[in-house]
mmCIF file of C-alpha atoms in Angstrom:
data_model
loop_
_atom_site.group_PDB
_atom_site.id
_atom_site.type_symbol
_atom_site.label_atom_id
_atom_site.label_comp_id
_atom_site.label_asym_id
_atom_site.label_seq_id
_atom_site.Cartn_x
_atom_site.Cartn_y
_atom_site.Cartn_z
ATOM 1 C CA MET C 1 -0.055 -0.087 0.093
ATOM 2 C CA LEU C 2 1.575 3.411 -0.885
ATOM 3 C CA THR C 3 1.701 5.894 2.135
ATOM 4 C CA THR C 4 1.433 9.613 2.440
ATOM 5 C CA THR C 5 5.192 10.126 2.221
ATOM 6 C CA ASP C 6 5.569 7.787 -1.156
ATOM 7 C CA VAL C 7 2.786 9.562 -2.813
ATOM 8 C CA PHE C 8 4.097 13.278 -1.936
ATOM 9 C CA LEU C 9 7.743 11.984 -3.278
ATOM 10 C CA TYR C 10 6.754 10.681 -6.147
ATOM 11 C CA ILE C 11 4.653 14.061 -6.794
ATOM 12 C CA VAL C 12 7.735 15.905 -6.293
ATOM 13 C CA GLY C 13 10.275 13.795 -8.379
ATOM 14 C CA LYS C 14 7.715 14.290 -11.339
ATOM 15 C CA ALA C 15 7.503 17.794 -10.798
ATOM 16 C CA ALA C 16 11.556 17.932 -10.674
ATOM 17 C CA SER C 17 11.733 16.118 -13.748
ATOM 18 C CA THR C 18 9.035 18.421 -15.697
ATOM 19 C CA VAL C 19 10.841 21.707 -14.681
ATOM 20 C CA ARG C 20 14.453 20.297 -15.791
ATOM 21 C CA SER C 21 12.999 19.701 -19.387
ATOM 22 C CA ARG C 22 13.296 22.023 -22.447
ATOM 23 C CA PRO C 23 9.950 22.380 -22.960
ATOM 24 C CA PHE C 24 9.191 23.257 -19.540
ATOM 25 C CA VAL C 25 11.917 25.912 -19.701
ATOM 26 C CA GLY C 26 10.683 27.185 -22.685
ATOM 27 C CA LEU C 27 7.244 27.906 -21.726
ATOM 28 C CA LEU C 28 8.064 29.493 -18.585
ATOM 29 C CA THR C 29 10.466 31.858 -19.956
ATOM 30 C CA ALA C 30 7.643 32.702 -22.672
ATOM 31 C CA ALA C 31 4.888 33.007 -19.699
ATOM 32 C CA ALA C 32 7.575 35.213 -18.007
ATOM 33 C CA VAL C 33 7.939 37.420 -20.923
ATOM 34 C CA VAL C 34 4.236 37.803 -21.557
ATOM 35 C CA SER C 35 3.584 38.729 -18.112
ATOM 36 C CA LEU C 36 6.469 41.217 -18.000
ATOM 37 C CA TYR C 37 5.335 42.920 -21.083
ATOM 38 C CA ARG C 38 1.653 43.122 -19.770
ATOM 39 C CA LEU C 39 2.986 44.680 -16.609
ATOM 40 C CA LYS C 40 4.846 47.178 -18.370
ATOM 41 C CA ALA C 41 1.734 47.733 -20.697
ATOM 42 C CA HIS C 42 -0.050 48.143 -17.611
ATOM 43 C CA ARG C 43 2.136 50.621 -15.669
ATOM 44 C CA LYS C 44 2.957 52.942 -18.790
ATOM 45 C CA ARG C 45 1.220 56.076 -18.307
ATOM 46 C CA LYS C 46 -0.530 57.276 -21.065
ATOM 47 C CA ALA C 47 0.345 61.198 -21.953
ATOM 48 C CA PRO C 48 -2.730 63.308 -21.653
ATOM 49 C CA SER C 49 -4.268 64.349 -24.915
ATOM 50 C CA LEU C 50 -3.478 68.135 -25.983
ATOM 51 C CA ARG C 51 -6.424 68.230 -28.000
ATOM 52 C CA ALA C 52 -8.665 66.750 -25.292
ATOM 53 C CA THR C 53 -7.540 68.965 -22.749
ATOM 54 C CA PHE C 54 -7.707 72.039 -24.644
ATOM 55 C CA GLY C 55 -9.733 71.528 -27.763
ATOM 56 C CA GLY C 56 -8.616 71.930 -31.606
ATOM 57 C CA PRO C 57 -8.852 71.224 -35.099
ATOM 58 C CA THR C 58 -9.397 67.403 -35.852
ATOM 59 C CA ARG C 59 -10.524 67.406 -39.607
ATOM 60 C CA PHE C 60 -7.496 68.344 -41.378
ATOM 61 C CA CYS C 61 -4.796 67.497 -38.380
ATOM 62 C CA ASN C 62 -5.788 63.722 -38.500
ATOM 63 C CA THR C 63 -2.741 63.325 -41.282
ATOM 64 C CA PRO C 64 0.311 61.232 -39.262
ATOM 65 C CA LEU C 65 2.008 65.140 -40.085
ATOM 66 C CA GLY C 66 -0.954 67.144 -39.046
ATOM 67 C CA PHE C 67 -1.057 70.396 -40.385
ATOM 68 C CA ILE C 68 1.683 71.514 -43.014
ATOM 69 C CA PRO C 69 1.486 75.351 -44.111
ATOM 70 C CA GLU C 70 2.078 75.917 -47.712
ATOM 71 C CA SER C 71 3.612 79.257 -47.296
ATOM 72 C CA ILE C 72 4.642 81.808 -44.089
ATOM 73 C CA GLN C 73 1.362 83.435 -45.300
ATOM 74 C CA HIS C 74 -0.752 80.384 -45.361
ATOM 75 C CA SER C 75 0.032 79.569 -42.049
ATOM 76 C CA ILE C 76 -0.355 83.004 -40.541
ATOM 77 C CA CYS C 77 -3.832 83.280 -42.113
ATOM 78 C CA ALA C 78 -5.158 79.517 -40.737
ATOM 79 C CA LEU C 79 -3.520 80.248 -37.160
ATOM 80 C CA GLU C 80 -5.910 83.579 -37.046
ATOM 81 C CA ILE C 81 -8.710 81.864 -38.185
ATOM 82 C CA LEU C 82 -8.307 78.560 -35.578
ATOM 83 C CA ALA C 83 -7.473 81.082 -32.853
ATOM 84 C CA ASP C 84 -10.828 82.767 -33.908
ATOM 85 C CA THR C 85 -12.799 79.440 -33.852
ATOM 86 C CA TYR C 86 -11.159 77.797 -30.916
ATOM 87 C CA GLY C 87 -9.896 80.722 -28.260
ATOM 88 C CA ASP C 88 -6.933 81.748 -26.546
ATOM 89 C CA ALA C 89 -5.346 78.376 -26.008
ATOM 90 C CA PHE C 90 -5.909 75.167 -28.806
ATOM 91 C CA ALA C 91 -3.950 72.307 -29.317
ATOM 92 C CA MET C 92 -3.070 70.813 -32.995
ATOM 93 C CA ARG C 93 -0.909 68.504 -34.938
ATOM 94 C CA ILE C 94 2.120 70.448 -36.904
ATOM 95 C CA LEU C 95 4.384 68.603 -39.073
ATOM 96 C CA GLY C 96 4.050 65.600 -36.874
ATOM 97 C CA ARG C 97 4.085 66.732 -33.289
ATOM 98 C CA ASP C 98 1.222 67.629 -30.958
ATOM 99 C CA CYS C 99 1.826 71.554 -30.139
ATOM 100 C CA LEU C 100 0.089 73.844 -27.954
ATOM 101 C CA ILE C 101 -1.203 77.210 -29.603
ATOM 102 C CA LEU C 102 -1.659 80.452 -27.207
ATOM 103 C CA THR C 103 -2.942 83.533 -28.386
ATOM 104 C CA ASP C 104 -3.242 85.600 -25.346
ATOM 105 C CA GLY C 105 -0.326 87.778 -24.723
ATOM 106 C CA GLU C 106 -1.203 87.222 -20.880
ATOM 107 C CA LEU C 107 -0.353 83.532 -21.421
ATOM 108 C CA ILE C 108 2.416 84.044 -23.475
ATOM 109 C CA ARG C 109 3.841 86.185 -21.002
ATOM 110 C CA GLU C 110 2.935 83.642 -17.695
ATOM 111 C CA VAL C 111 4.412 80.590 -20.071
ATOM 112 C CA PHE C 112 7.802 82.792 -20.126
ATOM 113 C CA ARG C 113 7.883 84.033 -17.039
ATOM 114 C CA LYS C 114 7.450 79.996 -15.681
ATOM 115 C CA ARG C 115 9.349 78.382 -18.370
ATOM 116 C CA PRO C 116 12.627 77.458 -16.908
ATOM 117 C CA HIS C 117 10.667 75.457 -14.367
ATOM 118 C CA SER C 118 7.236 74.450 -15.281
ATOM 119 C CA PHE C 119 7.419 74.415 -19.332
ATOM 120 C CA ALA C 120 10.046 72.488 -21.335
ATOM 121 C CA ARG C 121 10.520 72.383 -24.870
ATOM 122 C CA ALA C 122 9.298 69.637 -26.539
ATOM 123 C CA PHE C 123 12.147 68.862 -28.938
ATOM 124 C CA ASN C 124 15.851 69.495 -29.014
ATOM 125 C CA LYS C 125 16.556 72.585 -30.815
ATOM 126 C CA GLY C 126 20.466 72.265 -30.720
ATOM 127 C CA ASN C 127 20.342 70.596 -34.029
ATOM 128 C CA LEU C 128 18.997 73.491 -35.727
ATOM 129 C CA PHE C 129 21.919 75.899 -34.556
ATOM 130 C CA SER C 130 25.324 75.025 -34.066
ATOM 131 C CA SER C 131 26.266 77.176 -31.104
ATOM 132 C CA PRO C 132 24.206 77.375 -27.718
ATOM 133 C CA GLY C 133 21.939 80.302 -27.432
ATOM 134 C CA MET C 134 18.523 81.599 -25.777
ATOM 135 C CA LEU C 135 16.310 79.152 -28.222
ATOM 136 C CA THR C 136 18.729 76.153 -27.829
ATOM 137 C CA THR C 137 19.634 75.728 -24.184
ATOM 138 C CA GLU C 138 17.796 74.777 -21.042
ATOM 139 C CA GLY C 139 17.774 75.808 -17.059
ATOM 140 C CA GLU C 140 20.447 77.728 -15.825
ATOM 141 C CA GLU C 141 22.120 78.236 -19.041
ATOM 142 C CA TRP C 142 19.194 79.167 -20.704
ATOM 143 C CA LYS C 143 18.898 82.102 -17.604
ATOM 144 C CA ARG C 144 22.319 83.070 -18.486
ATOM 145 C CA HIS C 145 21.825 83.533 -22.084
ATOM 146 C CA ARG C 146 18.146 85.620 -21.388
ATOM 147 C CA ARG C 147 19.798 87.839 -19.004
ATOM 148 C CA LEU C 148 22.541 88.522 -21.650
ATOM 149 C CA GLY C 149 19.808 89.193 -24.265
ATOM 150 C CA ALA C 150 17.284 91.105 -22.332
ATOM 151 C CA PRO C 151 18.562 94.688 -22.553
ATOM 152 C CA ALA C 152 18.134 94.182 -26.379
ATOM 153 C CA PHE C 153 14.420 94.293 -25.829
ATOM 154 C CA ASN C 154 14.092 97.077 -23.615
ATOM 155 C CA ALA C 155 11.438 99.838 -24.474
ATOM 156 C CA ALA C 156 13.763 101.932 -26.165
ATOM 157 C CA ASN C 157 14.912 99.341 -28.550
ATOM 158 C CA ALA C 158 11.376 97.883 -28.826
ATOM 159 C CA ALA C 159 10.461 101.180 -30.012
ATOM 160 C CA ALA C 160 13.159 101.167 -32.584
ATOM 161 C CA MET C 161 11.756 98.073 -34.043
ATOM 162 C CA VAL C 162 8.516 98.649 -34.572
ATOM 163 C CA PRO C 163 8.861 100.773 -38.270
ATOM 164 C CA GLY C 164 10.760 97.869 -39.430
ATOM 165 C CA LEU C 165 7.971 94.833 -37.957
ATOM 166 C CA ALA C 166 5.235 97.085 -39.580
ATOM 167 C CA LEU C 167 6.999 97.104 -43.066
ATOM 168 C CA VAL C 168 7.094 93.199 -42.752
ATOM 169 C CA ALA C 169 3.642 93.158 -41.330
ATOM 170 C CA GLU C 170 2.382 95.049 -44.468
ATOM 171 C CA ARG C 171 3.705 92.822 -46.740
ATOM 172 C CA PHE C 172 1.485 89.863 -45.117
ATOM 173 C CA VAL C 173 -1.567 91.906 -45.522
#
């Protein structure tokens, strides 16, 4: 007659031989990989949709690249129409990137005031320019460049630029 100990040893022996077999190791590895993949997918946080948060056009921006302006004048006209339609802040896809468009001066000032700490650039502009500057740096280095460039935009210099800017603006009208 079989005792409980014999049955237990038989089951343990069968389990040990199964674990040592190659098919079991492969099956166990596949199960572990699938489990880790599902865990990673479950834990991965989805980025909030800018369009869902701020609204914005969907009809002509659903292509993989989104809005592609034909010219500078076309992009200015399109953005003016979108600003009239969607308000001070809206999101749209431009050249394959989700972008937040701000049209209210006070909102833009707030972003510039908080930019080093609360807002980061979505892509690295370092590839566009060969040397670091206000447009291509972040953090403390950006603050240093901004302090160096700020005197050029004081009230007197800004007033001196108005006639030239008006000439450029007239070309677009």
